[in-house]
Amino acid sequence: MRDKASDTRRDIRVPALSNWYKIGSQPDWQTAEAVLKDDLIGTLRATLDTDSAGGELLYRALAEAIRQQISDGHLARGARLPSERILAEGLGIARGTVRQAIDALVEDDLLERKRGSGTHVAQRFEKSLTQLTGFSEEMRQRGMVPTFQWLGRDRGLPSYAEAAALEIPATATVLRLRRLRSADDTPIAIEQTVVPADILPSADLIGASLYAALRERDAAPVRGWQRIRADIMSAAEAELMQAVPGAPMLVVERRCMMADGRPVEFTETRYNGAYYDFSTGLQA
């Protein structure tokens, strides 16, 4: 006979950790946060040289170590950090040093302080402007689960702008796809993509990723251009994005070509400005 208690147990994923821990049927977040605290402090202690580093060097080293944990996905977005006191005691350093490191990361928008709730990893994403990757691939690289909800999919004639971007006649047929893109169940962007129907004739050919479907048809985009502008959310967009009307958005218009130079994709993605930063390199 099975143990009755085992029937009520389930897997709860501790935020910011890659391992799974068995806990009771009611999530015991105190247990989860204790595991996070021990793992984080152990990792930071192994990284820091607390004996040789001076005060200023030590807080900078601590800030960089926490930054790396966030960048590597070991500290998930939204995860709550142990308190300054617990971090200081666990690392054997002054509380003021911990506060300086956290202040630096708050200033860089990597951490945020919430009244009555402590310090959390900020819910923001950094997107490179020089890499050609699809949303699903980008989120998986961050250790997140990408999902989407269909908002519309149809075949029809292109608009003037779509025909010009795809270099097709106004009488050609296109596949128009509109989706709500999410990562770990958090709505991130509203995306409309237009593809020539002779390349991708049906939305039913798209599984989890449009780019994967194009690769299967030897039509993967290999280069492109994009431009960015600012906008604000409409009431309808805010409802989809779980935000408020008038919230800031970053709008990215992308036009991509296949290896033979033929345009394959014309996309407008409207990102929630609360979550996204765009970055690019500069060289003199």
mmCIF file of N, CA, C and O in Angstrom, residues 28-62:
data_model
loop_
_atom_site.group_PDB
_atom_site.id
_atom_site.type_symbol
_atom_site.label_atom_id
_atom_site.label_comp_id
_atom_site.label_asym_id
_atom_site.label_seq_id
_atom_site.Cartn_x
_atom_site.Cartn_y
_atom_site.Cartn_z
ATOM 1 N N ASP A 28 6.276 25.136 0.772
ATOM 2 C CA ASP A 28 6.933 25.667 1.948
ATOM 3 C C ASP A 28 8.030 26.597 1.476
ATOM 4 O O ASP A 28 9.172 26.193 1.267
ATOM 5 N N TRP A 29 7.693 27.877 1.266
ATOM 6 C CA TRP A 29 8.660 28.802 0.690
ATOM 7 C C TRP A 29 9.778 29.148 1.656
ATOM 8 O O TRP A 29 10.836 29.592 1.253
ATOM 9 N N GLN A 30 9.527 28.939 2.948
ATOM 10 C CA GLN A 30 10.619 29.127 3.886
ATOM 11 C C GLN A 30 11.703 28.087 3.634
ATOM 12 O O GLN A 30 12.894 28.391 3.657
ATOM 13 N N THR A 31 11.280 26.838 3.344
ATOM 14 C CA THR A 31 12.248 25.801 2.997
ATOM 15 C C THR A 31 12.953 26.139 1.696
ATOM 16 O O THR A 31 14.172 26.017 1.578
ATOM 17 N N ALA A 32 12.178 26.583 0.712
ATOM 18 C CA ALA A 32 12.765 26.928 -0.592
ATOM 19 C C ALA A 32 13.784 28.046 -0.453
ATOM 20 O O ALA A 32 14.876 27.991 -1.023
ATOM 21 N N GLU A 33 13.442 29.082 0.313
ATOM 22 C CA GLU A 33 14.358 30.209 0.453
ATOM 23 C C GLU A 33 15.579 29.835 1.286
ATOM 24 O O GLU A 33 16.664 30.389 1.093
ATOM 25 N N ALA A 34 15.417 28.886 2.202
ATOM 26 C CA ALA A 34 16.577 28.423 2.968
ATOM 27 C C ALA A 34 17.571 27.722 2.051
ATOM 28 O O ALA A 34 18.790 27.907 2.163
ATOM 29 N N VAL A 35 17.040 26.912 1.102
ATOM 30 C CA VAL A 35 17.911 26.240 0.141
ATOM 31 C C VAL A 35 18.616 27.270 -0.736
ATOM 32 O O VAL A 35 19.819 27.194 -0.995
ATOM 33 N N LEU A 36 17.842 28.283 -1.208
ATOM 34 C CA LEU A 36 18.424 29.341 -2.034
ATOM 35 C C LEU A 36 19.515 30.081 -1.263
ATOM 36 O O LEU A 36 20.592 30.345 -1.788
ATOM 37 N N LYS A 37 19.230 30.420 -0.009
ATOM 38 C CA LYS A 37 20.201 31.149 0.797
ATOM 39 C C LYS A 37 21.500 30.362 0.933
ATOM 40 O O LYS A 37 22.592 30.901 0.700
ATOM 41 N N ASP A 38 21.398 29.069 1.299
ATOM 42 C CA ASP A 38 22.596 28.256 1.506
ATOM 43 C C ASP A 38 23.387 28.100 0.214
ATOM 44 O O ASP A 38 24.621 28.197 0.209
ATOM 45 N N ASP A 39 22.680 27.842 -0.903
ATOM 46 C CA ASP A 39 23.370 27.665 -2.182
ATOM 47 C C ASP A 39 24.052 28.960 -2.622
ATOM 48 O O ASP A 39 25.195 28.953 -3.089
ATOM 49 N N LEU A 40 23.337 30.084 -2.494
ATOM 50 C CA LEU A 40 23.892 31.367 -2.928
ATOM 51 C C LEU A 40 25.092 31.746 -2.080
ATOM 52 O O LEU A 40 26.143 32.134 -2.612
ATOM 53 N N ILE A 41 24.962 31.652 -0.775
ATOM 54 C CA ILE A 41 26.066 32.030 0.097
ATOM 55 C C ILE A 41 27.268 31.121 -0.139
ATOM 56 O O ILE A 41 28.413 31.583 -0.189
ATOM 57 N N GLY A 42 27.023 29.828 -0.337
ATOM 58 C CA GLY A 42 28.127 28.911 -0.610
ATOM 59 C C GLY A 42 28.851 29.263 -1.887
ATOM 60 O O GLY A 42 30.085 29.250 -1.945
ATOM 61 N N THR A 43 28.089 29.615 -2.927
ATOM 62 C CA THR A 43 28.698 29.984 -4.212
ATOM 63 C C THR A 43 29.475 31.286 -4.100
ATOM 64 O O THR A 43 30.595 31.407 -4.596
ATOM 65 N N LEU A 44 28.886 32.282 -3.428
ATOM 66 C CA LEU A 44 29.562 33.567 -3.281
ATOM 67 C C LEU A 44 30.820 33.437 -2.424
ATOM 68 O O LEU A 44 31.844 34.054 -2.717
ATOM 69 N N ARG A 45 30.750 32.626 -1.374
ATOM 70 C CA ARG A 45 31.910 32.436 -0.496
ATOM 71 C C ARG A 45 33.066 31.818 -1.279
ATOM 72 O O ARG A 45 34.227 32.171 -1.084
ATOM 73 N N ALA A 46 32.743 30.871 -2.184
ATOM 74 C CA ALA A 46 33.783 30.226 -2.981
ATOM 75 C C ALA A 46 34.381 31.185 -4.005
ATOM 76 O O ALA A 46 35.523 31.017 -4.435
ATOM 77 N N THR A 47 33.608 32.199 -4.396
ATOM 78 C CA THR A 47 34.063 33.153 -5.408
ATOM 79 C C THR A 47 34.901 34.275 -4.820
ATOM 80 O O THR A 47 35.892 34.716 -5.418
ATOM 81 N N LEU A 48 34.507 34.752 -3.631
ATOM 82 C CA LEU A 48 35.147 35.925 -3.045
ATOM 83 C C LEU A 48 36.419 35.569 -2.293
ATOM 84 O O LEU A 48 36.499 34.537 -1.634
ATOM 85 N N ASP A 49 37.398 36.463 -2.383
ATOM 86 C CA ASP A 49 38.613 36.357 -1.581
ATOM 87 C C ASP A 49 38.499 37.402 -0.473
ATOM 88 O O ASP A 49 38.984 38.529 -0.601
ATOM 89 N N THR A 50 37.828 37.040 0.603
ATOM 90 C CA THR A 50 37.541 38.007 1.659
ATOM 91 C C THR A 50 38.773 38.376 2.473
ATOM 92 O O THR A 50 38.768 39.375 3.191
ATOM 93 N N ASP A 51 39.819 37.583 2.380
ATOM 94 C CA ASP A 51 41.016 37.848 3.187
ATOM 95 C C ASP A 51 41.881 38.955 2.584
ATOM 96 O O ASP A 51 42.418 39.801 3.296
ATOM 97 N N SER A 52 42.034 38.932 1.259
ATOM 98 C CA SER A 52 42.972 39.867 0.627
ATOM 99 C C SER A 52 42.317 41.124 0.084
ATOM 100 O O SER A 52 42.978 42.134 -0.114
ATOM 101 N N ALA A 53 40.997 41.067 -0.180
ATOM 102 C CA ALA A 53 40.329 42.222 -0.778
ATOM 103 C C ALA A 53 40.001 43.273 0.274
ATOM 104 O O ALA A 53 39.528 42.958 1.356
ATOM 105 N N GLY A 54 40.267 44.534 -0.059
ATOM 106 C CA GLY A 54 39.912 45.623 0.830
ATOM 107 C C GLY A 54 38.437 45.949 0.719
ATOM 108 O O GLY A 54 37.708 45.338 -0.058
ATOM 109 N N GLY A 55 37.973 46.936 1.500
ATOM 110 C CA GLY A 55 36.554 47.247 1.546
ATOM 111 C C GLY A 55 35.948 47.567 0.197
ATOM 112 O O GLY A 55 34.967 46.951 -0.210
ATOM 113 N N GLU A 56 36.544 48.526 -0.536
ATOM 114 C CA GLU A 56 35.985 48.915 -1.831
ATOM 115 C C GLU A 56 36.113 47.789 -2.844
ATOM 116 O O GLU A 56 35.171 47.493 -3.591
ATOM 117 N N LEU A 57 37.263 47.139 -2.863
ATOM 118 C CA LEU A 57 37.437 46.020 -3.793
ATOM 119 C C LEU A 57 36.478 44.893 -3.471
ATOM 120 O O LEU A 57 35.955 44.223 -4.374
ATOM 121 N N LEU A 58 36.204 44.680 -2.181
ATOM 122 C CA LEU A 58 35.347 43.576 -1.778
ATOM 123 C C LEU A 58 33.898 43.809 -2.192
ATOM 124 O O LEU A 58 33.237 42.904 -2.702
ATOM 125 N N TYR A 59 33.397 45.014 -2.016
ATOM 126 C CA TYR A 59 32.002 45.249 -2.413
ATOM 127 C C TYR A 59 31.852 45.162 -3.929
ATOM 128 O O TYR A 59 30.837 44.679 -4.443
ATOM 129 N N ARG A 60 32.884 45.619 -4.656
ATOM 130 C CA ARG A 60 32.823 45.503 -6.120
ATOM 131 C C ARG A 60 32.873 44.032 -6.545
ATOM 132 O O ARG A 60 32.171 43.622 -7.473
ATOM 133 N N ALA A 61 33.707 43.254 -5.866
ATOM 134 C CA ALA A 61 33.805 41.828 -6.180
ATOM 135 C C ALA A 61 32.497 41.114 -5.858
ATOM 136 O O ALA A 61 32.051 40.228 -6.610
ATOM 137 N N LEU A 62 31.858 41.490 -4.743
ATOM 138 C CA LEU A 62 30.585 40.882 -4.379
ATOM 139 C C LEU A 62 29.499 41.253 -5.390
ATOM 140 O O LEU A 62 28.714 40.393 -5.815
#
